């Protein structure tokens, strides 16, 4: 609930600190005293647009701070705070602050932590409901009617949301699979042609490197072929150098025993023959390794060209061609087996759709019956509020399938007819300002056990009525606020009716005073004596009479 409101330099308010409590609090004062300034200030701290015109004349800026006390934060507020990653300790008051500069700039804070104004607007509906003469939010806004009816009915909103997500998830998977199969089928002929080409080419991983190395060796062999041939000629044949060495070694071998130098010469010559033989062997192996075959070189170069052309065509490296072939086979297999997979996905989507439809049908019936109960409950409140001729109807309309959603298949709207025989229409389009406020009060009373904002404010709900109707309004406001002894609620009413003011648990008086050219608005919490005097003023006008004071006593004693 709203526990404290502090205002600095807002229009006619220089400095104001107000403490609030549970129950019904009433705010009274003469016309033009500044009641709307309080609501504008509260709206500012709840995220309304920053208007530099709110800054008190001559001041650089203004500020509004609102404190809320909760035993446990409302789920909507807790979720928004968690999403914003703010640190709020359990049981800690929720303190909203808005600073406004004279040039129109503003800053927002939540428990002294800077936040965006959008966060204040997001949590505002769970904190404060304001119902005024021309209010287009809260119960008047049809977008919130379905949620209100669901709370009244005790609907399993979480269940229908989960069923909707399951259905949409299954349908999304099915749609994606269908699109994939359709795209693959369009490319099936091209894939088959590409795969046939690659199968004929039969690329192997590492093949490019091997072919390139072989081509390099053969190209070297081509360059060295003349030199190798000349060298092989020197080492082969009966007239080669190696043959001469061997002949010399044989001849020397016959006479080596004649002198030790001849033996040494033979040993040296044998070593030369051995080295020359090794050289001959290596030349033969080199010639074999570097052998140049024009036909083989042409085959290798053609193979390399084909492999590299295929790689360019498919946008990959040559070594990746086998993987591309595997991908193509996988896609083609998916095309061939895609229909069987689609059948399974279609069955899953159908099951999810059926589960959702069953939940939505049950929810529709629950809403329809709850709507009837709500209509009866609201109807019981209309006559005492001088709305005897009016009728209330909760419209629950089944939507076409394309408009179903996470909240079911229904559109819900509160409708009224203010005159006998008149058609039902939305609240805001039919009711006048006073009627609209009383309709909202009747709805709030009927929905009192179903939750809502922590603090509810009615702005001049009693305008244009008096006597028994004003008393009925006051009684219902008090009941709605919990002043009937049950406690727990908080409701503030800006009122001109003494019958409503007498029902308040706390009474605040708004007054305007002037000192020279300076005008100020102040708000004071009245004690019992001042409260009687204020209600007497409301009864009699400018001059408070003894009769008015006596009537004020009777009103207060009759509460």
XYZ file of C-alpha atoms in Angstrom:
559
model
C 0.000 0.000 0.000
C 0.997 3.659 -0.384
C 2.533 4.638 2.950
C 4.075 8.032 2.225
C 3.996 10.679 -0.493
C 6.571 13.487 -0.504
C 6.229 16.370 -2.958
C 8.635 19.224 -3.581
C 7.947 22.234 -5.817
C 5.077 20.796 -7.831
C 2.874 23.683 -9.101
C 1.405 25.253 -5.923
C 2.904 22.706 -3.535
C 6.197 23.930 -2.092
C 6.849 21.057 0.313
C 4.456 18.346 1.387
C 4.861 15.049 3.244
C 1.786 12.855 3.655
C 1.540 9.595 5.558
C -1.174 7.088 4.617
C -2.513 3.925 6.185
C -4.834 1.053 5.377
C -8.548 1.602 4.999
C -10.438 4.464 3.436
C -8.753 7.851 3.364
C -10.719 10.845 2.113
C -9.401 14.103 0.688
C -11.648 17.142 0.746
C -11.324 20.836 0.082
C -12.889 23.672 -1.801
C -12.953 23.641 -5.582
C -9.608 24.815 -6.965
C -7.707 24.072 -3.764
C -5.320 21.775 -5.606
C -6.636 18.221 -5.369
C -5.658 17.584 -8.995
C -2.061 18.612 -8.175
C -1.779 15.653 -5.798
C -2.954 13.264 -8.488
C -0.624 14.835 -11.064
C 2.289 14.428 -8.667
C 1.396 10.815 -7.989
C 1.035 10.199 -11.720
C 4.491 11.649 -12.312
C 6.156 9.246 -9.888
C 4.197 6.373 -11.476
C 5.745 7.086 -14.877
C 3.474 9.643 -16.534
C 5.012 11.969 -19.096
C 7.287 14.631 -17.614
C 5.730 18.068 -18.040
C 7.889 21.072 -17.183
C 4.683 22.947 -16.380
C 4.491 20.974 -13.134
C 7.607 22.687 -11.754
C 6.719 25.446 -9.315
C 7.335 28.921 -10.739
C 10.806 30.223 -9.964
C 12.246 26.798 -9.099
C 14.901 24.868 -11.041
C 13.270 21.504 -10.496
C 10.764 19.415 -8.606
C 10.566 15.935 -7.144
C 8.009 13.389 -6.005
C 8.721 10.353 -3.818
C 6.197 7.610 -3.124
C 6.812 4.822 -0.614
C 4.922 1.536 -0.679
C 4.889 -1.107 2.038
C 4.190 -4.773 1.265
C 4.401 -7.963 3.237
C 5.361 -9.487 -0.111
C 5.869 -7.687 -3.401
C 3.174 -8.293 -6.056
C 4.304 -10.820 -8.663
C 4.256 -8.227 -11.468
C 6.481 -5.898 -9.447
C 8.823 -8.681 -8.338
C 9.199 -9.904 -11.922
C 9.939 -6.423 -13.285
C 12.517 -5.789 -10.564
C 14.209 -9.130 -11.219
C 14.279 -8.461 -14.969
C 15.894 -5.080 -14.310
C 18.447 -6.816 -12.025
C 17.739 -4.448 -9.133
C 18.536 -5.283 -5.523
C 15.501 -5.060 -3.235
C 15.721 -6.798 0.115
C 12.670 -8.820 1.310
C 10.411 -6.664 3.458
C 12.147 -3.479 2.321
C 9.759 -0.616 1.358
C 9.436 0.089 -2.349
C 10.442 3.715 -2.872
C 9.745 5.362 -6.228
C 11.249 8.767 -6.952
C 11.020 11.095 -9.914
C 13.023 14.274 -10.352
C 11.799 16.835 -12.876
C 13.829 19.728 -14.242
C 12.350 23.058 -15.302
C 13.478 22.324 -18.874
C 11.404 19.128 -18.932
C 14.159 16.571 -18.344
C 13.576 13.951 -15.680
C 15.250 11.097 -13.826
C 13.654 8.092 -12.148
C 14.851 6.041 -9.177
C 13.696 2.879 -7.441
C 15.098 2.511 -3.925
C 17.811 5.037 -4.846
C 18.839 2.987 -7.884
C 18.544 4.807 -11.241
C 15.936 3.216 -13.518
C 14.144 4.020 -16.736
C 10.735 5.673 -16.565
C 9.399 2.666 -18.498
C 10.017 0.506 -15.411
C 7.874 2.836 -13.282
C 5.103 2.613 -15.877
C 5.426 -1.173 -15.934
C 4.941 -1.657 -12.196
C 2.441 1.198 -11.713
C -0.719 -0.872 -12.443
C 0.127 -3.216 -9.570
C 0.698 -0.290 -7.205
C -2.029 2.267 -7.842
C -5.355 2.329 -9.676
C -6.782 5.794 -10.338
C -10.398 6.140 -11.413
C -11.454 9.597 -12.420
C -14.143 11.364 -14.410
C -12.413 10.755 -17.721
C -10.192 7.821 -16.860
C -9.509 5.451 -19.756
C -7.423 2.950 -17.816
C -8.106 0.308 -15.210
C -11.569 -1.175 -15.413
C -12.540 1.044 -18.353
C -9.832 -0.393 -20.587
C -11.184 -3.522 -22.279
C -7.676 -4.974 -22.560
C -7.751 -5.783 -18.853
C -11.275 -7.211 -18.687
C -10.292 -10.775 -19.541
C -7.730 -10.906 -16.731
C -10.268 -9.503 -14.253
C -12.866 -12.102 -15.244
C -10.256 -14.867 -14.997
C -9.358 -13.819 -11.455
C -13.061 -13.712 -10.585
C -13.528 -17.186 -12.111
C -10.357 -18.658 -10.624
C -9.198 -19.650 -14.101
C -6.074 -21.724 -14.681
C -4.373 -19.069 -16.809
C -0.966 -20.742 -16.437
C -2.311 -23.995 -17.847
C -3.746 -22.407 -20.984
C -0.540 -20.431 -21.542
C 1.536 -23.619 -21.294
C -0.802 -25.463 -23.681
C -0.569 -22.571 -26.159
C 3.246 -22.589 -26.021
C 3.293 -26.366 -26.565
C 0.993 -26.087 -29.561
C 2.835 -23.154 -31.136
C 6.174 -24.834 -30.483
C 5.054 -28.070 -32.167
C 3.556 -26.108 -35.060
C 6.738 -24.063 -35.508
C 8.833 -27.233 -35.657
C 6.421 -28.694 -38.222
C 6.450 -25.522 -40.327
C 10.247 -25.408 -40.286
C 10.460 -29.079 -41.336
C 7.972 -28.502 -44.138
C 9.942 -25.517 -45.377
C 13.185 -27.489 -45.241
C 11.740 -30.399 -47.177
C 10.168 -28.023 -49.705
C 13.470 -26.234 -50.271
C 15.332 -29.513 -50.560
C 12.772 -30.926 -52.985
C 13.180 -27.884 -55.236
C 16.919 -28.619 -55.422
C 16.591 -32.398 -55.678
C 17.382 -32.648 -59.418
C 20.357 -30.329 -59.060
C 21.617 -32.273 -56.050
C 21.340 -35.535 -57.941
C 23.304 -34.093 -60.868
C 26.017 -32.719 -58.598
C 26.272 -35.971 -56.684
C 26.527 -37.944 -59.936
C 29.401 -35.715 -61.072
C 31.218 -36.118 -57.777
C 30.636 -39.873 -57.710
C 32.211 -40.087 -61.167
C 35.109 -37.940 -59.983
C 35.437 -39.986 -56.748
C 37.583 -37.482 -54.839
C 39.612 -38.705 -51.890
C 40.899 -36.769 -48.896
C 44.614 -35.958 -49.329
C 44.546 -36.757 -53.044
C 45.314 -33.192 -54.139
C 48.521 -33.075 -52.092
C 49.699 -36.411 -53.471
C 48.996 -35.438 -57.092
C 50.642 -32.060 -56.699
C 53.776 -33.678 -55.277
C 53.913 -36.234 -58.115
C 53.513 -33.494 -60.710
C 56.322 -31.486 -59.121
C 58.657 -34.517 -59.238
C 57.858 -35.242 -62.862
C 58.373 -31.600 -63.843
C 61.809 -31.728 -62.173
C 62.572 -34.944 -64.034
C 61.699 -33.257 -67.304
C 64.182 -30.460 -66.579
C 66.968 -32.910 -65.490
C 66.433 -35.586 -68.139
C 69.400 -34.579 -70.399
C 71.860 -34.352 -67.505
C 70.709 -37.662 -66.062
C 71.020 -39.361 -69.436
C 74.591 -38.045 -69.878
C 75.563 -39.177 -66.399
C 74.055 -42.609 -66.905
C 76.083 -42.941 -70.130
C 79.299 -42.154 -68.224
C 78.542 -44.949 -65.753
C 77.216 -47.586 -68.156
C 78.764 -49.548 -71.000
C 82.184 -51.197 -71.564
C 83.866 -47.888 -72.222
C 82.483 -46.098 -69.131
C 84.670 -44.650 -66.389
C 83.381 -47.230 -63.909
C 84.281 -50.095 -66.314
C 87.779 -48.610 -66.666
C 88.183 -48.449 -62.894
C 87.110 -52.026 -62.521
C 89.526 -53.140 -65.294
C 92.354 -51.254 -63.634
C 91.527 -52.887 -60.292
C 91.647 -56.378 -61.829
C 95.015 -55.763 -63.490
C 96.492 -54.214 -60.353
C 95.216 -57.116 -58.312
C 97.540 -59.451 -60.273
C 100.680 -57.511 -59.368
C 99.739 -56.032 -55.975
C 101.764 -58.669 -54.152
C 104.983 -57.484 -55.709
C 105.226 -54.331 -53.674
C 103.482 -52.893 -50.691
C 102.716 -49.629 -52.505
C 100.962 -51.602 -55.200
C 98.820 -53.216 -52.480
C 97.950 -49.810 -51.066
C 97.140 -48.556 -54.551
C 94.828 -51.560 -55.029
C 93.022 -50.810 -51.744
C 92.483 -47.202 -52.780
C 91.271 -48.303 -56.181
C 88.824 -50.779 -54.594
C 87.429 -48.002 -52.485
C 86.992 -45.842 -55.582
C 85.142 -48.682 -57.329
C 82.833 -49.104 -54.310
C 82.086 -45.345 -54.146
C 81.552 -45.173 -57.897
C 79.202 -48.180 -57.721
C 77.163 -46.448 -54.989
C 77.044 -43.310 -57.123
C 75.829 -45.407 -60.057
C 73.082 -46.963 -57.923
C 71.908 -43.573 -56.631
C 71.899 -42.154 -60.159
C 69.750 -45.053 -61.308
C 67.313 -44.575 -58.396
C 67.196 -40.803 -58.960
C 66.510 -41.351 -62.657
C 63.719 -43.761 -61.740
C 62.214 -41.327 -59.185
C 62.436 -38.413 -61.576
C 61.360 -40.392 -64.567
C 59.345 -38.192 -66.921
C 56.298 -39.748 -68.587
C 54.406 -37.111 -70.640
C 51.210 -39.182 -70.624
C 51.281 -39.653 -66.843
C 52.039 -35.966 -66.274
C 49.100 -35.046 -68.473
C 46.826 -37.429 -66.501
C 47.934 -35.951 -63.199
C 47.411 -32.351 -64.364
C 43.985 -33.209 -65.776
C 42.972 -34.849 -62.490
C 44.148 -31.855 -60.482
C 42.229 -29.472 -62.756
C 39.032 -31.527 -62.427
C 39.308 -31.731 -58.632
C 39.997 -28.017 -58.226
C 37.208 -27.052 -60.634
C 34.763 -29.164 -58.606
C 35.949 -27.524 -55.377
C 35.406 -24.039 -56.841
C 31.966 -25.043 -58.056
C 30.907 -26.165 -54.594
C 32.702 -23.374 -52.728
C 35.072 -25.541 -50.721
C 38.567 -26.999 -50.607
C 39.436 -30.108 -52.626
C 39.806 -32.128 -49.414
C 36.258 -31.102 -48.451
C 34.670 -32.657 -51.537
C 34.038 -36.045 -49.860
C 32.258 -34.190 -47.041
C 30.151 -32.309 -49.597
C 29.132 -35.616 -51.102
C 28.059 -36.825 -47.657
C 26.007 -33.644 -47.116
C 24.279 -34.107 -50.452
C 23.441 -37.713 -49.637
C 22.067 -36.608 -46.240
C 19.827 -33.978 -47.847
C 18.636 -36.423 -50.465
C 17.930 -38.994 -47.748
C 15.979 -36.320 -45.862
C 13.945 -35.652 -48.984
C 13.225 -39.324 -49.405
C 12.415 -39.844 -45.705
C 11.081 -36.345 -45.132
C 7.457 -37.223 -45.651
C 7.601 -39.915 -42.969
C 9.199 -37.408 -40.559
C 6.564 -34.815 -41.440
C 3.822 -37.276 -40.621
C 5.253 -37.713 -37.114
C 5.551 -33.946 -36.637
C 2.007 -33.404 -37.913
C 0.683 -35.908 -35.398
C 2.577 -34.148 -32.579
C 1.191 -30.765 -33.638
C -2.326 -32.198 -33.833
C -2.032 -33.630 -30.320
C -0.812 -30.283 -28.983
C -3.601 -28.447 -30.815
C -6.210 -30.805 -29.379
C -4.832 -30.362 -25.855
C -4.961 -26.592 -26.242
C -8.468 -26.658 -27.714
C -9.753 -28.811 -24.853
C -8.287 -26.413 -22.287
C -9.570 -23.388 -24.177
C -13.075 -24.876 -24.442
C -13.103 -25.604 -20.708
C -11.838 -22.084 -20.001
C -14.520 -20.622 -22.276
C -17.224 -22.424 -20.333
C -15.702 -21.347 -17.009
C -15.601 -17.739 -18.190
C -19.166 -17.885 -19.457
C -20.486 -19.096 -16.100
C -18.321 -16.632 -14.173
C -19.618 -13.832 -16.409
C -23.167 -14.683 -15.386
C -22.213 -14.577 -11.705
C -20.388 -11.293 -12.158
C -23.379 -9.758 -13.960
C -25.607 -10.684 -11.025
C -23.109 -9.302 -8.492
C -22.765 -5.989 -10.339
C -26.537 -5.706 -10.867
C -27.036 -5.906 -7.100
C -24.851 -2.811 -6.687
C -26.447 -0.622 -9.366
C -29.768 0.367 -7.771
C -28.253 1.772 -4.540
C -25.915 3.851 -6.716
C -28.854 5.463 -8.576
C -28.257 3.371 -11.668
C -31.635 1.623 -11.501
C -32.256 1.686 -15.232
C -28.792 0.544 -16.143
C -27.827 -2.987 -17.031
C -24.402 -4.588 -16.946
C -23.197 -7.433 -19.121
C -19.924 -9.312 -19.335
C -19.445 -10.211 -22.986
C -17.541 -13.443 -23.618
C -17.158 -13.892 -27.371
C -15.416 -16.847 -28.999
C -12.754 -15.565 -31.392
C -11.919 -17.059 -34.804
C -9.061 -19.547 -34.632
C -6.527 -17.173 -36.168
C -6.983 -14.886 -33.144
C -6.586 -17.541 -30.443
C -3.668 -17.016 -28.134
C -1.988 -17.701 -24.816
C -5.110 -16.476 -23.000
C -7.525 -18.753 -24.795
C -10.100 -18.315 -27.524
C -12.236 -15.569 -25.958
C -12.584 -11.811 -26.156
C -13.953 -10.414 -22.893
C -15.432 -6.961 -22.444
C -17.615 -5.261 -19.857
C -20.671 -3.632 -21.462
C -23.468 -1.454 -20.124
C -26.841 -0.151 -21.164
C -27.899 2.965 -19.281
C -31.483 3.209 -20.526
C -34.269 0.636 -20.943
C -34.196 -0.859 -24.433
C -30.823 0.674 -25.283
C -28.134 -1.503 -26.780
C -25.148 -2.643 -24.740
C -21.916 -0.788 -25.461
C -18.444 -0.331 -23.878
C -18.310 1.481 -20.546
C -16.410 4.542 -21.733
C -18.683 5.132 -24.752
C -22.009 5.075 -22.908
C -21.609 6.280 -19.335
C -21.285 9.922 -18.339
C -18.489 10.900 -15.960
C -20.515 10.359 -12.790
C -22.160 7.207 -14.074
C -18.839 5.796 -15.186
C -17.299 6.264 -11.751
C -20.265 4.589 -10.088
C -20.159 1.695 -12.546
C -16.478 1.277 -11.734
C -17.282 1.297 -8.025
C -19.948 -1.366 -8.534
C -17.441 -3.467 -10.460
C -14.736 -2.977 -7.856
C -17.114 -4.086 -5.112
C -18.136 -7.172 -7.116
C -14.476 -7.970 -7.826
C -13.224 -6.986 -4.370
C -12.050 -10.480 -3.448
C -10.166 -10.964 -6.706
C -7.200 -8.683 -6.095
C -6.017 -5.660 -8.042
C -3.747 -2.710 -7.366
C -2.441 -2.228 -3.827
C -3.956 1.255 -3.674
C -7.163 2.396 -5.372
C -7.990 6.075 -5.824
C -11.426 7.406 -6.779
C -11.418 11.010 -7.966
C -14.779 12.714 -7.288
C -16.817 9.552 -7.815
C -19.722 11.282 -6.053
C -19.949 14.249 -8.418
C -23.539 15.120 -9.227
C -25.162 12.899 -6.590
C -26.151 13.381 -2.985
C -28.319 12.067 -0.186
C -28.946 8.333 -0.230
C -26.779 7.761 -3.323
C -23.811 9.508 -1.731
C -24.330 7.439 1.401
C -24.403 4.274 -0.695
C -21.182 5.320 -2.398
C -19.521 6.021 0.938
C -20.658 2.692 2.381
C -19.257 0.797 -0.607
C -15.996 2.679 -0.601
C -15.537 1.842 3.054
C -16.445 -1.794 2.458
C -14.073 -1.973 -0.490
C -11.264 -0.468 1.593
C -11.804 -2.918 4.427
C -13.165 -0.412 6.915
C -15.867 -2.889 7.836
C -13.503 -4.502 10.301
C -11.836 -6.998 7.966
C -8.956 -4.645 7.186
C -6.168 -5.094 4.651
C -7.171 -2.723 1.828
C -6.282 0.852 0.986
C -8.535 3.231 -0.870
C -8.306 7.006 -1.247
C -11.265 9.084 -2.333
C -11.219 12.700 -3.469
C -14.721 13.830 -2.596
C -17.115 16.770 -2.283
C -19.728 14.672 -0.507
C -20.029 14.878 3.298
C -21.670 11.432 3.323
C -18.559 9.945 1.678
C -16.170 12.000 3.811
C -17.828 10.728 6.989
C -16.911 7.162 6.018
C -13.183 7.849 5.909
C -10.862 6.332 8.449
C -8.421 9.221 7.838
C -9.451 12.630 6.605
C -7.104 14.978 4.738
C -8.036 18.559 3.920
C -6.544 20.321 0.920
C -6.385 24.091 1.198
C -4.938 26.955 -0.823
C -3.521 30.090 0.756
C -1.978 33.274 -0.605
C 0.677 35.546 0.841
C 1.266 38.512 -1.375
C 1.907 37.137 -4.854
C 2.802 33.670 -3.566
C 0.095 30.983 -3.572
C 0.573 27.660 -1.848
C -1.419 24.445 -1.553
C -1.214 22.491 1.674
C -2.663 19.199 2.899
C -3.258 18.419 6.563
C -4.499 15.336 8.369
C -7.534 16.412 10.406
C -8.132 15.426 13.975
C -11.639 14.569 15.162
C -12.680 18.135 15.923
C -11.334 19.594 12.681
C -12.892 16.746 10.768
C -16.343 17.564 12.141
C -15.824 21.204 11.208
C -14.768 20.276 7.645
C -17.796 18.006 7.137
C -20.013 20.797 8.514
C -18.445 23.142 5.938
C -19.197 20.654 3.197
C -22.816 20.523 4.375
C -23.430 24.257 4.715
C -21.087 26.007 2.309
C -19.163 29.204 3.092
C -20.721 29.822 6.515
C -20.665 26.898 8.918
C -23.867 26.804 10.980
C -24.684 25.020 14.196
C -27.221 22.966 12.277
C -24.479 21.873 9.886
C -22.265 20.909 12.817
C -25.094 18.858 14.312
C -25.666 17.149 10.981
C -21.940 16.436 10.740
C -22.068 14.794 14.174
C -24.986 12.631 13.075
C -23.142 11.549 9.930
C -20.044 10.588 11.884
C -22.016 8.816 14.592
C -23.990 6.879 11.992
C -20.875 5.374 10.428
